[in-house]
């Protein structure tokens, strides 16, 4: 039931990208993240057909637009993510989004994302020290992944997708050396 955003009110000359929201919220509940505070409720996905509708409205306004899927964690549901990538591929657009490091565990999804025009994934890695990551999570998810971060990033990049890793500096257990 999501209404079509009023993309027609935008002047594409004023933007370097246009945003399209395909999911909302994130199940990981990291303590520092605004998503957990502002977007309470379960992780929700827009039906792929509505994402296509929104994309078509953007492309009518700005053919060849660079897109941001303005989501907190787009690929929590990997099966839905594969369906989304398959649906985006025919449009031949370039885009980026945010997701978690778990996307690296799905080679099929990574191949589909690359083929669908995904150029970059913003991934919150938070820190390279497991104790710091543990203090930033309400439920353990990322802390179990810290030792594999480098290999996971390599798998994503091997698919032709760059990784924009984000980090938290100044956690309670960190000193100036971080």
mmCIF file of C-alpha atoms in Angstrom:
data_model
loop_
_atom_site.group_PDB
_atom_site.id
_atom_site.type_symbol
_atom_site.label_atom_id
_atom_site.label_comp_id
_atom_site.label_asym_id
_atom_site.label_seq_id
_atom_site.Cartn_x
_atom_site.Cartn_y
_atom_site.Cartn_z
ATOM 1 C CA UNK A 1 0.000 0.000 0.000
ATOM 2 C CA UNK A 2 3.007 2.274 -0.203
ATOM 3 C CA UNK A 3 2.133 5.389 -2.212
ATOM 4 C CA UNK A 4 4.356 6.467 -5.079
ATOM 5 C CA UNK A 5 6.793 9.105 -3.798
ATOM 6 C CA UNK A 6 6.499 12.503 -5.504
ATOM 7 C CA UNK A 7 9.706 12.223 -7.483
ATOM 8 C CA UNK A 8 8.188 14.665 -9.952
ATOM 9 C CA UNK A 9 8.774 17.439 -7.395
ATOM 10 C CA UNK A 10 12.548 16.951 -7.579
ATOM 11 C CA UNK A 11 14.948 18.784 -9.859
ATOM 12 C CA UNK A 12 17.514 16.113 -10.822
ATOM 13 C CA UNK A 13 20.090 18.788 -11.628
ATOM 14 C CA UNK A 14 20.331 19.485 -7.890
ATOM 15 C CA UNK A 15 21.199 15.905 -6.865
ATOM 16 C CA UNK A 16 24.025 13.471 -7.464
ATOM 17 C CA UNK A 17 21.649 10.581 -6.797
ATOM 18 C CA UNK A 18 18.009 9.877 -6.138
ATOM 19 C CA UNK A 19 16.797 7.674 -3.326
ATOM 20 C CA UNK A 20 14.392 4.799 -3.357
ATOM 21 C CA UNK A 21 13.400 2.963 -0.198
ATOM 22 C CA UNK A 22 12.928 -0.792 -0.508
ATOM 23 C CA UNK A 23 13.153 -1.894 3.139
ATOM 24 C CA UNK A 24 12.775 -0.379 6.549
ATOM 25 C CA UNK A 25 14.427 -1.111 9.876
ATOM 26 C CA UNK A 26 17.026 -3.715 10.789
ATOM 27 C CA UNK A 27 16.812 -6.703 13.128
ATOM 28 C CA UNK A 28 20.343 -6.333 14.532
ATOM 29 C CA UNK A 29 19.629 -3.579 17.108
ATOM 30 C CA UNK A 30 23.116 -2.095 17.320
ATOM 31 C CA UNK A 31 23.180 0.267 20.289
ATOM 32 C CA UNK A 32 24.501 3.321 18.395
ATOM 33 C CA UNK A 33 22.241 3.059 15.337
ATOM 34 C CA UNK A 34 19.382 5.492 14.802
ATOM 35 C CA UNK A 35 17.399 2.848 12.920
ATOM 36 C CA UNK A 36 16.741 0.890 16.088
ATOM 37 C CA UNK A 37 15.613 4.028 17.869
ATOM 38 C CA UNK A 38 13.644 5.828 15.170
ATOM 39 C CA UNK A 39 12.244 3.025 13.025
ATOM 40 C CA UNK A 40 10.882 0.679 15.633
ATOM 41 C CA UNK A 41 9.018 -2.357 14.529
ATOM 42 C CA UNK A 42 9.842 -5.398 12.499
ATOM 43 C CA UNK A 43 12.063 -5.466 9.457
ATOM 44 C CA UNK A 44 9.817 -4.691 6.489
ATOM 45 C CA UNK A 45 10.319 -5.164 2.755
ATOM 46 C CA UNK A 46 8.506 -3.346 -0.011
ATOM 47 C CA UNK A 47 7.065 -5.737 -2.578
ATOM 48 C CA UNK A 48 9.471 -5.961 -5.511
ATOM 49 C CA UNK A 49 6.722 -4.773 -7.875
ATOM 50 C CA UNK A 50 6.437 -1.519 -5.909
ATOM 51 C CA UNK A 51 10.198 -1.026 -6.007
ATOM 52 C CA UNK A 52 9.983 -1.401 -9.797
ATOM 53 C CA UNK A 53 7.123 1.113 -9.894
ATOM 54 C CA UNK A 54 9.194 3.620 -7.921
ATOM 55 C CA UNK A 55 12.254 3.015 -10.096
ATOM 56 C CA UNK A 56 10.247 3.564 -13.268
ATOM 57 C CA UNK A 57 8.968 6.878 -11.886
ATOM 58 C CA UNK A 58 12.571 7.938 -11.168
ATOM 59 C CA UNK A 59 13.732 6.919 -14.635
ATOM 60 C CA UNK A 60 10.936 8.922 -16.272
ATOM 61 C CA UNK A 61 12.305 11.976 -14.440
ATOM 62 C CA UNK A 62 16.005 11.165 -14.813
ATOM 63 C CA UNK A 63 16.955 8.487 -17.356
ATOM 64 C CA UNK A 64 20.247 6.949 -16.289
ATOM 65 C CA UNK A 65 19.863 8.106 -12.684
ATOM 66 C CA UNK A 66 22.342 6.971 -10.049
ATOM 67 C CA UNK A 67 20.294 5.465 -7.219
ATOM 68 C CA UNK A 68 20.627 4.965 -3.516
ATOM 69 C CA UNK A 69 18.437 2.296 -2.005
ATOM 70 C CA UNK A 70 17.903 4.307 1.163
ATOM 71 C CA UNK A 71 17.562 1.336 3.474
ATOM 72 C CA UNK A 72 19.061 0.478 6.822
ATOM 73 C CA UNK A 73 19.890 -3.113 5.879
ATOM 74 C CA UNK A 74 18.627 -4.058 2.438
ATOM 75 C CA UNK A 75 19.593 -7.727 2.243
ATOM 76 C CA UNK A 76 18.560 -9.211 5.582
ATOM 77 C CA UNK A 77 16.179 -11.482 3.644
ATOM 78 C CA UNK A 78 18.522 -13.002 1.071
ATOM 79 C CA UNK A 79 15.763 -14.685 -0.981
ATOM 80 C CA UNK A 80 13.889 -11.370 -1.316
ATOM 81 C CA UNK A 81 17.229 -9.725 -2.144
ATOM 82 C CA UNK A 82 17.832 -12.165 -4.985
ATOM 83 C CA UNK A 83 14.331 -11.457 -6.319
ATOM 84 C CA UNK A 84 14.998 -7.709 -6.073
ATOM 85 C CA UNK A 85 18.321 -7.997 -7.911
ATOM 86 C CA UNK A 86 16.706 -10.015 -10.693
ATOM 87 C CA UNK A 87 13.989 -7.360 -11.009
ATOM 88 C CA UNK A 88 16.484 -4.461 -11.107
ATOM 89 C CA UNK A 89 18.846 -6.001 -13.669
ATOM 90 C CA UNK A 90 16.806 -5.175 -16.822
ATOM 91 C CA UNK A 91 16.771 -1.453 -15.939
ATOM 92 C CA UNK A 92 20.571 -1.217 -16.262
ATOM 93 C CA UNK A 93 20.877 1.422 -13.528
ATOM 94 C CA UNK A 94 23.812 1.991 -11.193
ATOM 95 C CA UNK A 95 23.071 2.003 -7.476
ATOM 96 C CA UNK A 96 24.352 1.470 -3.946
ATOM 97 C CA UNK A 97 22.825 0.593 -0.608
ATOM 98 C CA UNK A 98 23.528 -0.380 2.995
ATOM 99 C CA UNK A 99 23.553 -3.934 4.263
ATOM 100 C CA UNK A 100 25.397 -6.123 6.733
ATOM 101 C CA UNK A 101 28.493 -8.258 6.256
ATOM 102 C CA UNK A 102 26.335 -11.402 5.953
ATOM 103 C CA UNK A 103 25.771 -10.603 2.270
ATOM 104 C CA UNK A 104 29.282 -11.975 1.671
ATOM 105 C CA UNK A 105 28.010 -15.466 2.534
ATOM 106 C CA UNK A 106 25.726 -15.628 -0.506
ATOM 107 C CA UNK A 107 27.740 -15.914 -3.750
ATOM 108 C CA UNK A 108 24.581 -16.122 -5.858
ATOM 109 C CA UNK A 109 23.260 -12.877 -4.366
ATOM 110 C CA UNK A 110 26.607 -11.144 -4.909
ATOM 111 C CA UNK A 111 26.633 -12.177 -8.570
ATOM 112 C CA UNK A 112 23.042 -11.011 -8.996
ATOM 113 C CA UNK A 113 23.804 -7.673 -7.312
ATOM 114 C CA UNK A 114 26.778 -7.038 -9.585
ATOM 115 C CA UNK A 115 24.684 -7.919 -12.621
ATOM 116 C CA UNK A 116 21.885 -5.654 -11.414
ATOM 117 C CA UNK A 117 24.110 -2.576 -11.293
ATOM 118 C CA UNK A 118 25.082 -2.536 -7.612
ATOM 119 C CA UNK A 119 28.316 -0.575 -7.437
ATOM 120 C CA UNK A 120 28.834 -0.260 -3.696
ATOM 121 C CA UNK A 121 27.648 -1.672 -0.402
ATOM 122 C CA UNK A 122 27.959 0.430 2.730
ATOM 123 C CA UNK A 123 28.620 -2.032 5.536
ATOM 124 C CA UNK A 124 28.911 -1.193 9.221
ATOM 125 C CA UNK A 125 31.959 -3.086 10.424
ATOM 126 C CA UNK A 126 32.113 -0.959 13.604
ATOM 127 C CA UNK A 127 35.598 -2.037 14.803
ATOM 128 C CA UNK A 128 38.310 -4.617 14.295
ATOM 129 C CA UNK A 129 38.359 -5.596 17.969
ATOM 130 C CA UNK A 130 35.721 -8.195 18.975
ATOM 131 C CA UNK A 131 35.327 -6.681 22.461
ATOM 132 C CA UNK A 132 34.434 -3.287 20.955
ATOM 133 C CA UNK A 133 31.956 -4.802 18.498
ATOM 134 C CA UNK A 134 30.380 -6.778 21.359
ATOM 135 C CA UNK A 135 29.812 -3.628 23.386
ATOM 136 C CA UNK A 136 28.044 -1.974 20.422
ATOM 137 C CA UNK A 137 25.528 -4.779 19.848
ATOM 138 C CA UNK A 138 22.352 -5.461 21.774
ATOM 139 C CA UNK A 139 22.302 -8.998 20.285
ATOM 140 C CA UNK A 140 25.452 -10.761 19.088
ATOM 141 C CA UNK A 141 25.658 -10.876 15.304
ATOM 142 C CA UNK A 142 28.675 -8.944 14.095
ATOM 143 C CA UNK A 143 30.970 -9.966 16.938
ATOM 144 C CA UNK A 144 30.936 -13.503 15.559
ATOM 145 C CA UNK A 145 32.061 -12.110 12.172
ATOM 146 C CA UNK A 146 34.996 -9.876 13.140
ATOM 147 C CA UNK A 147 37.673 -12.504 12.444
ATOM 148 C CA UNK A 148 36.228 -12.998 8.929
ATOM 149 C CA UNK A 149 35.817 -9.315 8.001
ATOM 150 C CA UNK A 150 38.773 -9.182 5.606
ATOM 151 C CA UNK A 151 37.796 -12.391 3.773
ATOM 152 C CA UNK A 152 34.155 -11.271 3.596
ATOM 153 C CA UNK A 153 35.129 -7.906 2.095
ATOM 154 C CA UNK A 154 37.365 -9.721 -0.405
ATOM 155 C CA UNK A 155 34.424 -11.923 -1.496
ATOM 156 C CA UNK A 156 32.222 -8.868 -2.056
ATOM 157 C CA UNK A 157 34.931 -7.030 -3.965
ATOM 158 C CA UNK A 158 35.691 -10.132 -6.055
ATOM 159 C CA UNK A 159 32.098 -9.882 -7.315
ATOM 160 C CA UNK A 160 32.895 -6.377 -8.595
ATOM 161 C CA UNK A 161 31.176 -4.457 -5.800
ATOM 162 C CA UNK A 162 33.120 -1.965 -3.696
ATOM 163 C CA UNK A 163 32.726 -1.893 0.071
ATOM 164 C CA UNK A 164 32.337 1.345 1.988
ATOM 165 C CA UNK A 165 33.192 0.144 5.489
ATOM 166 C CA UNK A 166 32.025 2.291 8.366
ATOM 167 C CA UNK A 167 33.542 2.291 11.838
ATOM 168 C CA UNK A 168 32.760 3.615 15.302
ATOM 169 C CA UNK A 169 35.644 5.390 16.986
ATOM 170 C CA UNK A 170 35.622 6.251 20.659
ATOM 171 C CA UNK A 171 33.746 3.317 22.185
ATOM 172 C CA UNK A 172 34.058 3.037 25.968
ATOM 173 C CA UNK A 173 36.776 0.362 25.785
ATOM 174 C CA UNK A 174 38.859 2.184 23.157
ATOM 175 C CA UNK A 175 41.728 4.546 23.846
ATOM 176 C CA UNK A 176 43.588 7.028 21.667
ATOM 177 C CA UNK A 177 45.373 4.167 19.860
ATOM 178 C CA UNK A 178 42.204 3.155 18.021
#
